[in-house]
CSV table of C-alpha atoms in Angstrom, one decimal:
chain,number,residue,atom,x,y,z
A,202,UNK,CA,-25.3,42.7,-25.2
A,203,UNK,CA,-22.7,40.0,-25.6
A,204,UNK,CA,-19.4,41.5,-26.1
A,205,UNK,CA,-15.9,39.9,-26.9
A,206,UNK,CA,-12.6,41.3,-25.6
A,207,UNK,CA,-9.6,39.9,-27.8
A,208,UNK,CA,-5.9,41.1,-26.7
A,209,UNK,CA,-2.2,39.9,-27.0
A,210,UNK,CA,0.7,40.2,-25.1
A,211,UNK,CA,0.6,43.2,-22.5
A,212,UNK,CA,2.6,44.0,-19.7
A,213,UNK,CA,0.8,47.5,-19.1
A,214,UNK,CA,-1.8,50.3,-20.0
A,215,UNK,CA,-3.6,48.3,-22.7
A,216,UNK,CA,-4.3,45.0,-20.2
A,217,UNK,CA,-6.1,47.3,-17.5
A,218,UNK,CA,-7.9,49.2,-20.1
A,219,UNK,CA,-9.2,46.1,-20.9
A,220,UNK,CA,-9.7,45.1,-17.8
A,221,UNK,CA,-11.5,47.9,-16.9
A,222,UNK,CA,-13.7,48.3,-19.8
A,223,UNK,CA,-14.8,44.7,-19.3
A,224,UNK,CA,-15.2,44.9,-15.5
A,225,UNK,CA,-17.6,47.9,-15.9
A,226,UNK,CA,-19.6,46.3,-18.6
A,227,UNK,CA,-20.2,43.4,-16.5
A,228,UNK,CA,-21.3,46.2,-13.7
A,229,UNK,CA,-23.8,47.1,-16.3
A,230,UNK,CA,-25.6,43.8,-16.9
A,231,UNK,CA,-23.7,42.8,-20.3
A,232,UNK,CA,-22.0,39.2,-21.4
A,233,UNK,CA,-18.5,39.6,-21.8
A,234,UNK,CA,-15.7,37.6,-22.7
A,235,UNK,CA,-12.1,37.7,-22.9
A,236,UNK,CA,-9.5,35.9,-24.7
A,237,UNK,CA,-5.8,36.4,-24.5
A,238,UNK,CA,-2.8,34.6,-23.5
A,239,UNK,CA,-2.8,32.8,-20.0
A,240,UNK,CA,-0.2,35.4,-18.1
A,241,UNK,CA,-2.8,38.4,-19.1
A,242,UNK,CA,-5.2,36.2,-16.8
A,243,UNK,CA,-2.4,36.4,-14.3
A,244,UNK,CA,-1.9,39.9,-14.0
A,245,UNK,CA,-5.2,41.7,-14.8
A,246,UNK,CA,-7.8,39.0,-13.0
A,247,UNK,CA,-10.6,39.2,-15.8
A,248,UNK,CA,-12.0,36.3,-14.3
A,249,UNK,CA,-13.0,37.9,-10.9
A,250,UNK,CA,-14.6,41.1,-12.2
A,251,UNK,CA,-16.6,38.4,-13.5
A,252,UNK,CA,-15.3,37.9,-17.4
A,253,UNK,CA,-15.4,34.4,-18.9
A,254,UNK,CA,-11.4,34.2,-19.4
A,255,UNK,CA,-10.9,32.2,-22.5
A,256,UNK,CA,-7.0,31.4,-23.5
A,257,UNK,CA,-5.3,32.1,-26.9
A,258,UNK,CA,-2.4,32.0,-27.8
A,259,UNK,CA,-1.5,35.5,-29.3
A,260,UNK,CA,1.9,35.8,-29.5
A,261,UNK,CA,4.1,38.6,-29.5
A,262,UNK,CA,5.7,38.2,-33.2
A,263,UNK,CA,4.4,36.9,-36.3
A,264,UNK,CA,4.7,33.2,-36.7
A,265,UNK,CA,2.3,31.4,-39.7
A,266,UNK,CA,1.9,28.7,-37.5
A,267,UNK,CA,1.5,29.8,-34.5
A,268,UNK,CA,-1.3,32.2,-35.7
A,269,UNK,CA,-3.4,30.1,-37.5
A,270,UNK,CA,-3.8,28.2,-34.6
A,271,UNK,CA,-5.1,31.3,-32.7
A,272,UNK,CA,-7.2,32.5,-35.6
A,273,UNK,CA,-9.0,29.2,-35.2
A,274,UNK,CA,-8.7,29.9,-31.1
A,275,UNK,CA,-10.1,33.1,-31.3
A,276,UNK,CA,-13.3,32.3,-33.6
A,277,UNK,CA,-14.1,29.7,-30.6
A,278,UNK,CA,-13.8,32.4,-28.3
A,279,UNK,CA,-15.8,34.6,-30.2
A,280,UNK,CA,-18.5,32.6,-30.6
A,281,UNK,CA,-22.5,33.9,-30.6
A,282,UNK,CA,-20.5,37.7,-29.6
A,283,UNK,CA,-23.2,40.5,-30.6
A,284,UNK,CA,-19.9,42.7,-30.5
A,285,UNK,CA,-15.7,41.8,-30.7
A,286,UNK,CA,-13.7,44.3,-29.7
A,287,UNK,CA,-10.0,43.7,-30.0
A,288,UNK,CA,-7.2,45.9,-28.9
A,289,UNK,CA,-3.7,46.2,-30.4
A,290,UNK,CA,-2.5,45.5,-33.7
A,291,UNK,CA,-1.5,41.9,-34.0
A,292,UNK,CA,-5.0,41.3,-31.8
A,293,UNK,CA,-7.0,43.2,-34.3
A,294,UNK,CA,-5.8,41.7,-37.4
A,295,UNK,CA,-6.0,37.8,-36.0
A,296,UNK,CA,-9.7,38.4,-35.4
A,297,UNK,CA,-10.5,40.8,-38.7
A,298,UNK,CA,-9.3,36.8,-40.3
A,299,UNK,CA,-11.4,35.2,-37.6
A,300,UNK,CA,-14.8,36.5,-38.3
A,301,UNK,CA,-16.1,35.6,-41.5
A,302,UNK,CA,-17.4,37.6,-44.1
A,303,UNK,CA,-19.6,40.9,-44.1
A,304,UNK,CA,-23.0,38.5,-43.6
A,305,UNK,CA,-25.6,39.4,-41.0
A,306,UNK,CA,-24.6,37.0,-38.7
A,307,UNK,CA,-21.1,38.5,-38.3
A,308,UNK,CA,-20.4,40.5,-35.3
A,309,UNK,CA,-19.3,44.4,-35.2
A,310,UNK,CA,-15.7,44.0,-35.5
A,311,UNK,CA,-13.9,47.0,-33.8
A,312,UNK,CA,-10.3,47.5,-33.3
A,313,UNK,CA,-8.5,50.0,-30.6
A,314,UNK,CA,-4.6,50.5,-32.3
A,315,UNK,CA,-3.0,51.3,-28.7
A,316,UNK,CA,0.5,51.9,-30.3
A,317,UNK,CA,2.4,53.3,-33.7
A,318,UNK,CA,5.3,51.3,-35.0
A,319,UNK,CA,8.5,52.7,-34.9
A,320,UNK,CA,10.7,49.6,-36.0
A,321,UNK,CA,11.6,49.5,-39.8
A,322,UNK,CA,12.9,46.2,-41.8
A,323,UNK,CA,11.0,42.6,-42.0
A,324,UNK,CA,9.2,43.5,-38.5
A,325,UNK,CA,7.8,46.8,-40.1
A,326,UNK,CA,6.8,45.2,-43.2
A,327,UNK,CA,4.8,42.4,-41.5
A,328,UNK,CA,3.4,45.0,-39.3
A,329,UNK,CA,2.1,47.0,-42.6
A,330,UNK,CA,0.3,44.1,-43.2
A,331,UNK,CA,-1.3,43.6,-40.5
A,332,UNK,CA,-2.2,47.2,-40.5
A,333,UNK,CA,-4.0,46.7,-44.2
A,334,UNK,CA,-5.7,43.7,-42.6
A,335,UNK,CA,-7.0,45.5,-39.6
A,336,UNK,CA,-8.0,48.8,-42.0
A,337,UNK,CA,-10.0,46.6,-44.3
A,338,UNK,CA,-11.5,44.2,-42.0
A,339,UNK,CA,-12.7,46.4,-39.0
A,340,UNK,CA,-16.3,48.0,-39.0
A,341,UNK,CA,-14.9,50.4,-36.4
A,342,UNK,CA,-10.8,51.6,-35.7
A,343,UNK,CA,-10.4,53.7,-32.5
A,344,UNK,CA,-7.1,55.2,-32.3
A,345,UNK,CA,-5.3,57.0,-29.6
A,346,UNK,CA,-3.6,59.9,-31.5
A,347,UNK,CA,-4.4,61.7,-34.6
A,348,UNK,CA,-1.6,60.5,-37.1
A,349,UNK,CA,-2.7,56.4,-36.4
A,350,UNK,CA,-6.2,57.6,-37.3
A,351,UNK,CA,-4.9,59.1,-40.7
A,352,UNK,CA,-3.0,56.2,-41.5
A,353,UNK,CA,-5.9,54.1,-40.9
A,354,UNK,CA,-7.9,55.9,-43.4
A,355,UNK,CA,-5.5,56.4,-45.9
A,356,UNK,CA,-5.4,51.9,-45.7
A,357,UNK,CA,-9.1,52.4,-46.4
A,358,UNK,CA,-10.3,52.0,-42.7
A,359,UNK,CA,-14.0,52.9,-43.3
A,360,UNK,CA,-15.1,54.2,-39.7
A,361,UNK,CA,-11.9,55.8,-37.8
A,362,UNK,CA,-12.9,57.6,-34.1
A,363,UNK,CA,-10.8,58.5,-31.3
A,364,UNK,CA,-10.2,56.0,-29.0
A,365,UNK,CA,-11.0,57.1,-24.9
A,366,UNK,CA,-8.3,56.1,-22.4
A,367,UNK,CA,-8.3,56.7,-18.6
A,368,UNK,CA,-5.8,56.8,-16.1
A,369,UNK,CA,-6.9,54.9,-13.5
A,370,UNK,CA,-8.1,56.7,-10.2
A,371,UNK,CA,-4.5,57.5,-8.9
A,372,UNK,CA,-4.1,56.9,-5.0
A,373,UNK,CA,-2.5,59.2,-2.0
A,374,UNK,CA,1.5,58.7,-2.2
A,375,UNK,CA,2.0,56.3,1.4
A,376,UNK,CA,5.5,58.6,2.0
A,377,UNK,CA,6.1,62.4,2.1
A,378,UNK,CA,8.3,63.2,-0.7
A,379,UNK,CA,11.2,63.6,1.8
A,380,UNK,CA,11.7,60.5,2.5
A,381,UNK,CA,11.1,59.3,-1.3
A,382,UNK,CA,13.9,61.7,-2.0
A,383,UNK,CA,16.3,60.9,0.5
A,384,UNK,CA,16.1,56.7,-0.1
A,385,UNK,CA,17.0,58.1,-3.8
A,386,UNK,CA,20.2,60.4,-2.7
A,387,UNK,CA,18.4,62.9,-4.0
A,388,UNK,CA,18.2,65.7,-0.6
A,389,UNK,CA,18.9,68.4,-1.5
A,390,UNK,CA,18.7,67.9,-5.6
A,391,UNK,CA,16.4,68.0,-8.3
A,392,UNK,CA,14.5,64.8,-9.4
A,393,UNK,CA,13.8,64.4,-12.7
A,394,UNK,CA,11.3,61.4,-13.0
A,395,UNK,CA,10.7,59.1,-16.2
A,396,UNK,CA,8.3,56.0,-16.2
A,397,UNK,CA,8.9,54.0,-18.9
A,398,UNK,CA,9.2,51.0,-20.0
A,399,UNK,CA,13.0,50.2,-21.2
A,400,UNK,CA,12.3,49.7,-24.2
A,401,UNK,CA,13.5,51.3,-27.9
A,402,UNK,CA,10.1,53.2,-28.6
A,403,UNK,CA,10.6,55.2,-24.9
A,404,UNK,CA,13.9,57.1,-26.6
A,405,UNK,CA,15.9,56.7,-23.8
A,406,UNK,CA,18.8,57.3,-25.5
A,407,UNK,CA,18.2,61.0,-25.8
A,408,UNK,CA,17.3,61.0,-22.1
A,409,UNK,CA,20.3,60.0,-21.3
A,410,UNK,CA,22.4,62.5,-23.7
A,411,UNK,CA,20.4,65.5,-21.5
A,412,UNK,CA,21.6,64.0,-18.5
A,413,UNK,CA,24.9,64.1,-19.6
A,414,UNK,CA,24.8,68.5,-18.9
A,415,UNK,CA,26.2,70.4,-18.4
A,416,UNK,CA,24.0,71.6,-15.5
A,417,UNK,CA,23.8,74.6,-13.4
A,418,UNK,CA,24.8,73.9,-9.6
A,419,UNK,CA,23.2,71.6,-7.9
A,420,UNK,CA,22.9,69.1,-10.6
A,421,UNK,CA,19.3,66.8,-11.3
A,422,UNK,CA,19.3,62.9,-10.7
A,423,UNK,CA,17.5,61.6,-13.0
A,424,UNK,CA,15.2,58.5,-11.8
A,425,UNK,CA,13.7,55.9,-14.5
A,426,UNK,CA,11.0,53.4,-12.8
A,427,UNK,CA,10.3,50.7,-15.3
A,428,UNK,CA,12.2,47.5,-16.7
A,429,UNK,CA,12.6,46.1,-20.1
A,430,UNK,CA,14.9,45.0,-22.7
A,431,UNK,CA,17.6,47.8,-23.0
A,432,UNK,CA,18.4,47.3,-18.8
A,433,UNK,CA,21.8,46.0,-19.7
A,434,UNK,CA,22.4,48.5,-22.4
A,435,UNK,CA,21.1,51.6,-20.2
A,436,UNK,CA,23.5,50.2,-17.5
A,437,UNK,CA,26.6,49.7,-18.9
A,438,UNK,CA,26.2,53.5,-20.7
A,439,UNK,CA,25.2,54.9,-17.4
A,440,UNK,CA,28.3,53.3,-15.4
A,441,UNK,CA,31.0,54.1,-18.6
A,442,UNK,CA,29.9,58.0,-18.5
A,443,UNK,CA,29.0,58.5,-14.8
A,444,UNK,CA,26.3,60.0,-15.6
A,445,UNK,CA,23.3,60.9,-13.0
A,446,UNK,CA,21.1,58.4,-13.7
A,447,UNK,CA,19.2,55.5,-11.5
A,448,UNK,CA,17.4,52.8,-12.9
A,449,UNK,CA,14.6,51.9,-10.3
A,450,UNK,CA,12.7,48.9,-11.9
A,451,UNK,CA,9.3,48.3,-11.7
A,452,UNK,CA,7.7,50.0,-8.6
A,453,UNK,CA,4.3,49.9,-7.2
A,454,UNK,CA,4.9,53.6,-5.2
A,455,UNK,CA,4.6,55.9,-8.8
A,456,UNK,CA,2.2,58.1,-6.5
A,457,UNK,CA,5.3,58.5,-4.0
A,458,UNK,CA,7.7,59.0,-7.0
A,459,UNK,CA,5.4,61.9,-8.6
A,460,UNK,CA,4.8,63.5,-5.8
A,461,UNK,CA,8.5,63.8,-4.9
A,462,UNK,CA,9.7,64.6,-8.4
A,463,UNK,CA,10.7,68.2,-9.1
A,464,UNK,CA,9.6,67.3,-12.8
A,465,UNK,CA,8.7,64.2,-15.1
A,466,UNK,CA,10.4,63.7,-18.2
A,467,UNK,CA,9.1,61.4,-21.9
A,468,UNK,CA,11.8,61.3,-24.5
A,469,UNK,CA,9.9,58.7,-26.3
A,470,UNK,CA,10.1,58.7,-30.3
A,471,UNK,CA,6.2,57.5,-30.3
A,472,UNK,CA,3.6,57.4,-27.5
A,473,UNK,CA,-0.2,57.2,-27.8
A,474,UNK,CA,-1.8,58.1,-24.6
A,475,UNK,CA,0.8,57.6,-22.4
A,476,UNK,CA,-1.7,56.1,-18.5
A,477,UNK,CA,2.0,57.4,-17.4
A,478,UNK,CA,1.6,60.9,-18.6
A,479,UNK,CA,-2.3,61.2,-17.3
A,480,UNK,CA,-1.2,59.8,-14.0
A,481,UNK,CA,1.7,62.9,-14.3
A,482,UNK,CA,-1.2,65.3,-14.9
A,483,UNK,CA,-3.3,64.0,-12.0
A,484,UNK,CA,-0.5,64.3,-9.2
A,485,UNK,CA,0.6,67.9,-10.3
A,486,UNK,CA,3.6,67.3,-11.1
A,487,UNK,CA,5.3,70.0,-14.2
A,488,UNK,CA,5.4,67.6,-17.5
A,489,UNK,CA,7.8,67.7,-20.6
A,490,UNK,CA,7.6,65.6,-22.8
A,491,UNK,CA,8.7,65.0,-27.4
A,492,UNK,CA,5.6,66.4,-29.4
A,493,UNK,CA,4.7,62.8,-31.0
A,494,UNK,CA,1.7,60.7,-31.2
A,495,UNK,CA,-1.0,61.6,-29.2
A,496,UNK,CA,0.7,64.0,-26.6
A,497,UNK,CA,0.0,66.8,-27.6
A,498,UNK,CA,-3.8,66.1,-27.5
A,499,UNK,CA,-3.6,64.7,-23.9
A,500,UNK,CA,-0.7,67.6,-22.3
A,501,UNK,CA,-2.1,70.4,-24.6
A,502,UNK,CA,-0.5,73.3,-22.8
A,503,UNK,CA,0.1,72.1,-19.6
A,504,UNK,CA,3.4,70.5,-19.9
A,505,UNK,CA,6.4,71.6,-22.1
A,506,UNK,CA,6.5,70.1,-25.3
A,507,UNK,CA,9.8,69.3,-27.5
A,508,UNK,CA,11.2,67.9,-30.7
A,509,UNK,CA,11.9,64.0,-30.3
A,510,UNK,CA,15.5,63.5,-30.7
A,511,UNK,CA,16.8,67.2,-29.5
A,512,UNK,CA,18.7,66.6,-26.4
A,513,UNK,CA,20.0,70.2,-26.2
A,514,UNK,CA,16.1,71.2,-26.3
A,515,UNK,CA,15.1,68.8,-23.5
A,516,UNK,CA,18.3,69.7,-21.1
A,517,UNK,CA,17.1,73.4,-21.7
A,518,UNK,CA,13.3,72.5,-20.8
A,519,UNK,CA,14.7,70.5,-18.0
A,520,UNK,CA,16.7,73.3,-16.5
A,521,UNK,CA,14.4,76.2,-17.1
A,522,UNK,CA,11.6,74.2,-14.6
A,523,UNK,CA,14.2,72.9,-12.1
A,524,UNK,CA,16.2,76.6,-11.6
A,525,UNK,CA,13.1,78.5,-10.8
A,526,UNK,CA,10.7,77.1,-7.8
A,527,UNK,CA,8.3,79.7,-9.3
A,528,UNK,CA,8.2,78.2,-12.7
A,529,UNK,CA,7.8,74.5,-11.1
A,530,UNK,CA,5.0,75.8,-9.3
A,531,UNK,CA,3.7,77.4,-12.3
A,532,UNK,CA,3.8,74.0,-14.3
A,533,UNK,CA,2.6,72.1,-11.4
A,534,UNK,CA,-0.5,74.0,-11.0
A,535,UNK,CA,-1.3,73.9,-14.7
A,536,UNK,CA,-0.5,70.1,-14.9
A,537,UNK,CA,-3.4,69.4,-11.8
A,538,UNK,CA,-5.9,71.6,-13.7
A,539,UNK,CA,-5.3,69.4,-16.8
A,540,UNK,CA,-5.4,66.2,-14.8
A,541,UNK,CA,-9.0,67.4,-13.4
A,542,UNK,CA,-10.5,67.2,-16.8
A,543,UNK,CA,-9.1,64.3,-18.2
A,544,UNK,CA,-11.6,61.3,-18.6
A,545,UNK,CA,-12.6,59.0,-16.2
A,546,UNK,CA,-14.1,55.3,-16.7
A,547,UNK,CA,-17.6,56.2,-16.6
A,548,UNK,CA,-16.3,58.2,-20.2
A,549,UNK,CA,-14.3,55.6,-21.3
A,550,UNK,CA,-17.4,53.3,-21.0
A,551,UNK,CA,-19.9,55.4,-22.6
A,552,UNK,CA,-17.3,56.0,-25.4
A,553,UNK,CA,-16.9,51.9,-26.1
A,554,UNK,CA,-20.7,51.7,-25.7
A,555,UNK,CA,-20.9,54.3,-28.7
A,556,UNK,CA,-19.0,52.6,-30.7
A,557,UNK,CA,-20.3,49.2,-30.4
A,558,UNK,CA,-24.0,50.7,-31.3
């Protein structure tokens, strides 16, 4: 089978599932192909899994110009494909325009919708296009939580399944969580962890109104490892209040950061299938995160679940876990169970290959 990767901008979970899912088709004796911008090359390494990396330029906003020119680029790429496979919005709808018509020379089109809009203004109602595009032009939409997959179909998206999306195989943390806590300040404290990127979608604004207390003695430190566009914003808030919050950056030791946290935290307004959140599960550590998207489906009942936006309810889920060693044991060992069934990339695989049938 000759199969066609398509995928924009990514700095994170939707590049190595990508990556992944084209690596382990090549494992299996399949053509593939990739196209994407130059710097997804850079950080995911199609090329030496061995994927013919082909560059596009898929931005990351709408510009006429510039995507007609990678409508053109990606019907290149796409070339003599038995089987396209795009991932992400703006990905899906430049190759739904690049294939031609329903004929039997066409390719199966499938799109995986990795994320939910939660912008409003011109940027949502560009992105509503594309959306109608993407419904009406796919053969096959996999979607990561259960409210894109209705939206899909009520755009007129013919064949809507649920998309499958592994954590990657999480590795043993290189520190004991002693020593992760003490190079945070946080001894003899409670960590509250959030990975995330800083960005609006991640609700970090209501993180930061829980960690404002008040708080039973000793108070949490609340640790955020990711970077993005509100850093400045998240900064200047954090200094002008006092309040106990780090920013870490990106780190490559999450392992060393789960296993020291007394409990990981998700504010976000939106989240699909958070690698993040799986990862949580995996290490054992006690989860709570907003009831949005598709976490509910991945935590089910082993984390704590709240409304997005309540920062009264997620202080409260905070405390209950970190004043009882009991309950965060509890929590923990529930978490682990869940992160034992979650599935793996041989799933993941047979799921694409399903699709692409």
């Amino acid at each position: 089978m000759r199969v066609a990767y398509v995928v924009g901008t990514t700095t994170g979970g939707t590049g190595r599932h990508v990556r992944m899912l084209a690596a382990g088709l090549v494992a299996r004796g399949h053509r593939v192909v990739a196209a994407g911008p130059p710097d997804v090359e850079e950080q995911f390494g199609f090329r030496a899994a061995g994927v013919r990396f082909v560059e596009v330029p898929v931005s990351d906003r709408p510009h006429p110009v510039n995507d007609a020119r990678a409508v053109l680029s990606v019907r290149r790429a796409v070339r003599g494909a038995d089987v396209v496979h795009a991932h992400g919005l703006r990905a899906g709808a430049l190759a739904a325009l690049a294939l031609p018509r329903r004929t039997k020379e066409r390719p199966l089109l499938v799109v995986t919708l990795h994320n939910a809009l939660t912008a409003g203004g011109f940027v949502g109602a560009v992105y509503g296009v594309l959306e109608r595009i993407v419904a009406r032009g796919a053969d096959r939409v996999l979607v990561v939580s259960p409210d894109l997959g209705e939206r899909m179909g009520a755009l007129g998206a013919r064949d809507v399944r649920p998309a499958v999306v592994p954590a990657p195989p999480l590795r043993e943390p290189g520190r004991t969580p002693e020593e992760v806590r003490a190079g945070l300040g946080a001894d003899d404290r409670p960590l509250v962890l959030t990975v995330a990127r800083l960005a609006q979608q991640k609700g970090l604004e209501t993180l930061l109104d829980a960690a404002a207390g008040p708080w039973q003695e000793p108070p949490p430190l609340f640790a955020i490892a990711g970077e993005g566009p509100l850093r400045g914003e998240l900064e200047l808030r954090i200094a002008a209040e006092r309040l106990p919050v780090v920013l870490l950056g990106n780190r490559d030791d999450v392992p060393d950061l789960l296993a020291a946290a007394t409990v990981a935290v998700w504010a976000s307004r939106w989240e699909g299938l958070p690698l993040s959140v799986s990862e949580t599960l995996k290490a054992g550590t006690p989860v709570i995160a907003t009831a949005v998207g598709g976490v509910p489906g991945l935590v089910g009942d082993a984390g704590i679940l709240v409304p997005y936006g309540d920062a009264d309810a997620l202080r409260a889920a905070v405390q209950k876990v970190i004043a009882d060693p009991a309950e965060a044991a509890r929590w923990a060992a529930v978490a682990a169970r869940r992160g034992a069934e979650l599935p793996g990339e041989d799933e993941a695989l047979e799921s694409a290959l399903s699709a692409y049938a």
